[in-house]
Amino acid sequence: MEEEMMMNNDTSPRWKLYENPFYINTPPHKSSTTNTNPFKRRMNSELHLALNHILELQTQLRYERKARKKVESLARRLAKELNEERKQRKGMEGVCHELATHISSHQPHKEIQEERNMLRLAQALREQRLQMKLAEVKTVFGTTTTTTTTTTFLGGGRYGRRRD
């Protein structure tokens, strides 16, 4: 069984690519004396550069994924806070509306009551003024009636003397 695993590991270790991104599946290098072909050396260097570029791209991809997750988490948190603020604002608007309707419903009653009180006061003042005028008229009439009755009895009234 170990031999089968060794064979699988040597021939095609594809599973390692997902666990270890830095693992490069290249055959073991032969001694440098056998690798004298310049074309092979150039291909190996280009392959090495390409693999390094792939690793760099994978690292950037990993960084971008982490950054995206952070931004999505922040966006969810901000959306949650925004919803809470909207609920609070709607609640405050409801309370303000209730207070406004409560005040507006009581304000006409208060104004009507004030107007009634003012009318009562004006009526009382008119009544007092009328009573004062009546009292004045009575005093004036009383003094004039007493003087007119005395003058009529004395014969010096308005129409002259009485002839009996």
Protein backbone atom coordinates (compact mmCIF):
# COMPACT_ATOMS: atom_id res chain seq x y z
CA MET A 1 0.00 0.00 0.00
CA GLU A 2 2.82 2.38 0.78
CA GLU A 3 4.28 1.61 -2.61
CA GLU A 4 1.01 2.61 -4.27
CA MET A 5 1.02 5.88 -2.40
CA MET A 6 4.64 6.48 -3.32
CA MET A 7 3.81 5.81 -6.94
CA ASN A 8 0.83 8.15 -6.76
CA ASN A 9 2.96 10.82 -5.11
CA ASP A 10 5.72 10.50 -7.67
CA THR A 11 3.55 10.35 -10.74
CA SER A 12 0.68 12.75 -10.12
CA PRO A 13 0.33 14.53 -6.76
CA ARG A 14 -2.54 16.76 -7.89
CA TRP A 15 -4.06 16.98 -4.44
CA LYS A 16 -0.98 18.78 -3.16
CA LEU A 17 -1.64 21.70 -5.47
CA TYR A 18 -4.76 22.55 -3.48
CA GLU A 19 -3.24 22.04 -0.05
CA ASN A 20 0.09 23.71 -0.70
CA PRO A 21 0.06 26.43 -3.32
CA PHE A 22 3.84 26.70 -3.19
CA TYR A 23 4.33 23.11 -4.26
CA ILE A 24 5.66 22.91 -7.79
CA ASN A 25 5.22 19.66 -9.66
CA THR A 26 8.47 19.40 -11.54
CA PRO A 27 10.47 16.28 -12.12
CA PRO A 28 13.67 15.98 -10.12
CA HIS A 29 16.53 17.82 -11.77
CA LYS A 30 19.27 15.89 -13.36
CA SER A 31 22.80 16.87 -12.78
CA SER A 32 23.88 20.14 -14.36
CA THR A 33 26.34 18.34 -16.60
CA THR A 34 23.57 16.50 -18.40
CA ASN A 35 21.51 19.68 -18.85
CA THR A 36 23.77 21.34 -21.34
CA ASN A 37 21.09 22.10 -23.90
CA PRO A 38 20.57 25.92 -23.90
CA PHE A 39 17.03 25.52 -25.20
CA LYS A 40 16.10 23.37 -22.19
CA ARG A 41 17.73 25.80 -19.80
CA ARG A 42 15.80 28.66 -21.34
CA MET A 43 12.55 26.69 -21.18
CA ASN A 44 13.21 25.80 -17.55
CA SER A 45 13.89 29.44 -16.67
CA GLU A 46 10.73 30.55 -18.49
CA LEU A 47 8.81 27.81 -16.73
CA HIS A 48 10.26 28.95 -13.44
CA LEU A 49 9.27 32.55 -14.21
CA ALA A 50 5.77 31.46 -15.20
CA LEU A 51 5.38 29.42 -12.03
CA ASN A 52 6.58 32.35 -9.95
CA HIS A 53 4.11 34.58 -11.75
CA ILE A 54 1.33 32.05 -11.06
CA LEU A 55 2.27 31.97 -7.39
CA GLU A 56 2.27 35.74 -7.27
CA LEU A 57 -1.17 35.82 -8.90
CA GLN A 58 -2.44 33.24 -6.42
CA THR A 59 -1.14 35.36 -3.56
CA GLN A 60 -2.82 38.44 -5.02
CA LEU A 61 -6.03 36.45 -5.49
CA ARG A 62 -5.91 35.33 -1.86
CA TYR A 63 -5.35 38.93 -0.76
CA GLU A 64 -8.23 40.15 -2.94
CA ARG A 65 -10.54 37.47 -1.53
CA LYS A 66 -9.68 38.46 2.04
CA ALA A 67 -10.19 42.12 1.20
CA ARG A 68 -13.53 41.33 -0.48
CA LYS A 69 -14.67 39.34 2.57
CA LYS A 70 -13.73 42.24 4.86
CA VAL A 71 -15.58 44.71 2.65
CA GLU A 72 -18.64 42.44 2.49
CA SER A 73 -18.59 42.05 6.26
CA LEU A 74 -18.32 45.80 6.69
CA ALA A 75 -21.14 46.33 4.18
CA ARG A 76 -23.38 43.89 6.08
CA ARG A 77 -22.59 45.62 9.37
CA LEU A 78 -23.27 49.04 7.88
CA ALA A 79 -26.53 47.80 6.34
CA LYS A 80 -27.58 46.46 9.73
CA GLU A 81 -26.74 49.77 11.41
CA LEU A 82 -28.60 51.65 8.68
CA ASN A 83 -31.70 49.50 9.20
CA GLU A 84 -31.53 50.12 12.94
CA GLU A 85 -31.21 53.87 12.37
CA ARG A 86 -34.15 53.79 9.96
CA LYS A 87 -36.26 51.97 12.55
CA GLN A 88 -35.26 54.49 15.21
CA ARG A 89 -36.00 57.41 12.88
CA LYS A 90 -39.42 55.97 11.99
CA GLY A 91 -40.13 55.46 15.69
CA MET A 92 -39.13 59.04 16.45
CA GLU A 93 -41.23 60.31 13.54
CA GLY A 94 -44.20 58.35 14.89
CA VAL A 95 -43.74 59.79 18.38
CA CYS A 96 -43.36 63.31 16.94
CA HIS A 97 -46.48 62.83 14.83
CA GLU A 98 -48.45 61.63 17.84
CA LEU A 99 -47.26 64.61 19.87
CA ALA A 100 -48.14 66.99 17.04
CA THR A 101 -51.63 65.55 16.72
CA HIS A 102 -52.04 65.60 20.50
CA ILE A 103 -50.96 69.24 20.68
CA SER A 104 -53.03 70.24 17.68
CA SER A 105 -56.09 68.49 19.06
CA HIS A 106 -55.74 70.27 22.40
CA GLN A 107 -54.76 73.63 20.98
CA PRO A 108 -58.17 74.48 19.46
CA HIS A 109 -59.84 73.55 22.74
CA LYS A 110 -57.44 75.80 24.57
CA GLU A 111 -57.96 78.62 22.09
CA ILE A 112 -61.72 78.20 22.26
CA GLN A 113 -61.57 78.24 26.04
CA GLU A 114 -59.47 81.42 25.95
CA GLU A 115 -61.92 83.04 23.54
CA ARG A 116 -64.84 82.08 25.79
CA ASN A 117 -63.07 83.56 28.79
CA MET A 118 -62.38 86.74 26.84
CA LEU A 119 -66.03 86.95 25.76
CA ARG A 120 -67.18 86.43 29.36
CA LEU A 121 -64.81 89.14 30.52
CA ALA A 122 -66.01 91.49 27.75
CA GLN A 123 -69.63 90.71 28.68
CA ALA A 124 -68.89 91.38 32.34
CA LEU A 125 -67.20 94.67 31.45
CA ARG A 126 -70.16 95.69 29.28
CA GLU A 127 -72.53 94.79 32.11
CA GLN A 128 -70.50 96.86 34.56
CA ARG A 129 -70.38 99.79 32.16
CA LEU A 130 -74.13 99.50 31.63
CA GLN A 131 -74.72 99.37 35.39
CA MET A 132 -72.47 102.40 35.84
CA LYS A 133 -74.36 104.29 33.12
CA LEU A 134 -77.68 103.30 34.66
CA ALA A 135 -76.49 104.43 38.06
CA GLU A 136 -75.30 107.69 36.55
CA VAL A 137 -78.58 108.14 34.69
CA LYS A 138 -80.50 107.40 37.88
CA THR A 139 -78.50 109.93 39.80
CA VAL A 140 -78.85 112.48 37.02
CA PHE A 141 -82.51 111.64 36.52
CA GLY A 142 -83.07 111.64 40.24
CA THR A 143 -81.56 115.09 40.61
CA THR A 144 -83.39 116.40 37.56
CA THR A 145 -86.69 114.91 38.62
CA THR A 146 -86.39 116.43 42.02
CA THR A 147 -85.54 119.81 40.52
CA THR A 148 -88.25 119.56 37.87
CA THR A 149 -90.83 118.52 40.36
CA THR A 150 -89.88 121.42 42.53
CA THR A 151 -89.99 123.83 39.64
CA THR A 152 -93.28 122.52 38.37
CA PHE A 153 -94.77 122.87 41.74
CA LEU A 154 -93.47 126.33 41.95
CA GLY A 155 -94.88 127.14 38.60
CA GLY A 156 -91.75 127.76 36.67
CA GLY A 157 -91.73 124.65 34.59
CA ARG A 158 -91.10 124.21 31.04
CA TYR A 159 -94.51 125.02 29.78
CA GLY A 160 -94.97 127.97 31.95
CA ARG A 161 -97.35 128.35 34.83
CA ARG A 162 -100.15 126.13 35.54
CA ARG A 163 -103.46 127.60 35.41
CA ASP A 164 -105.99 126.15 37.66
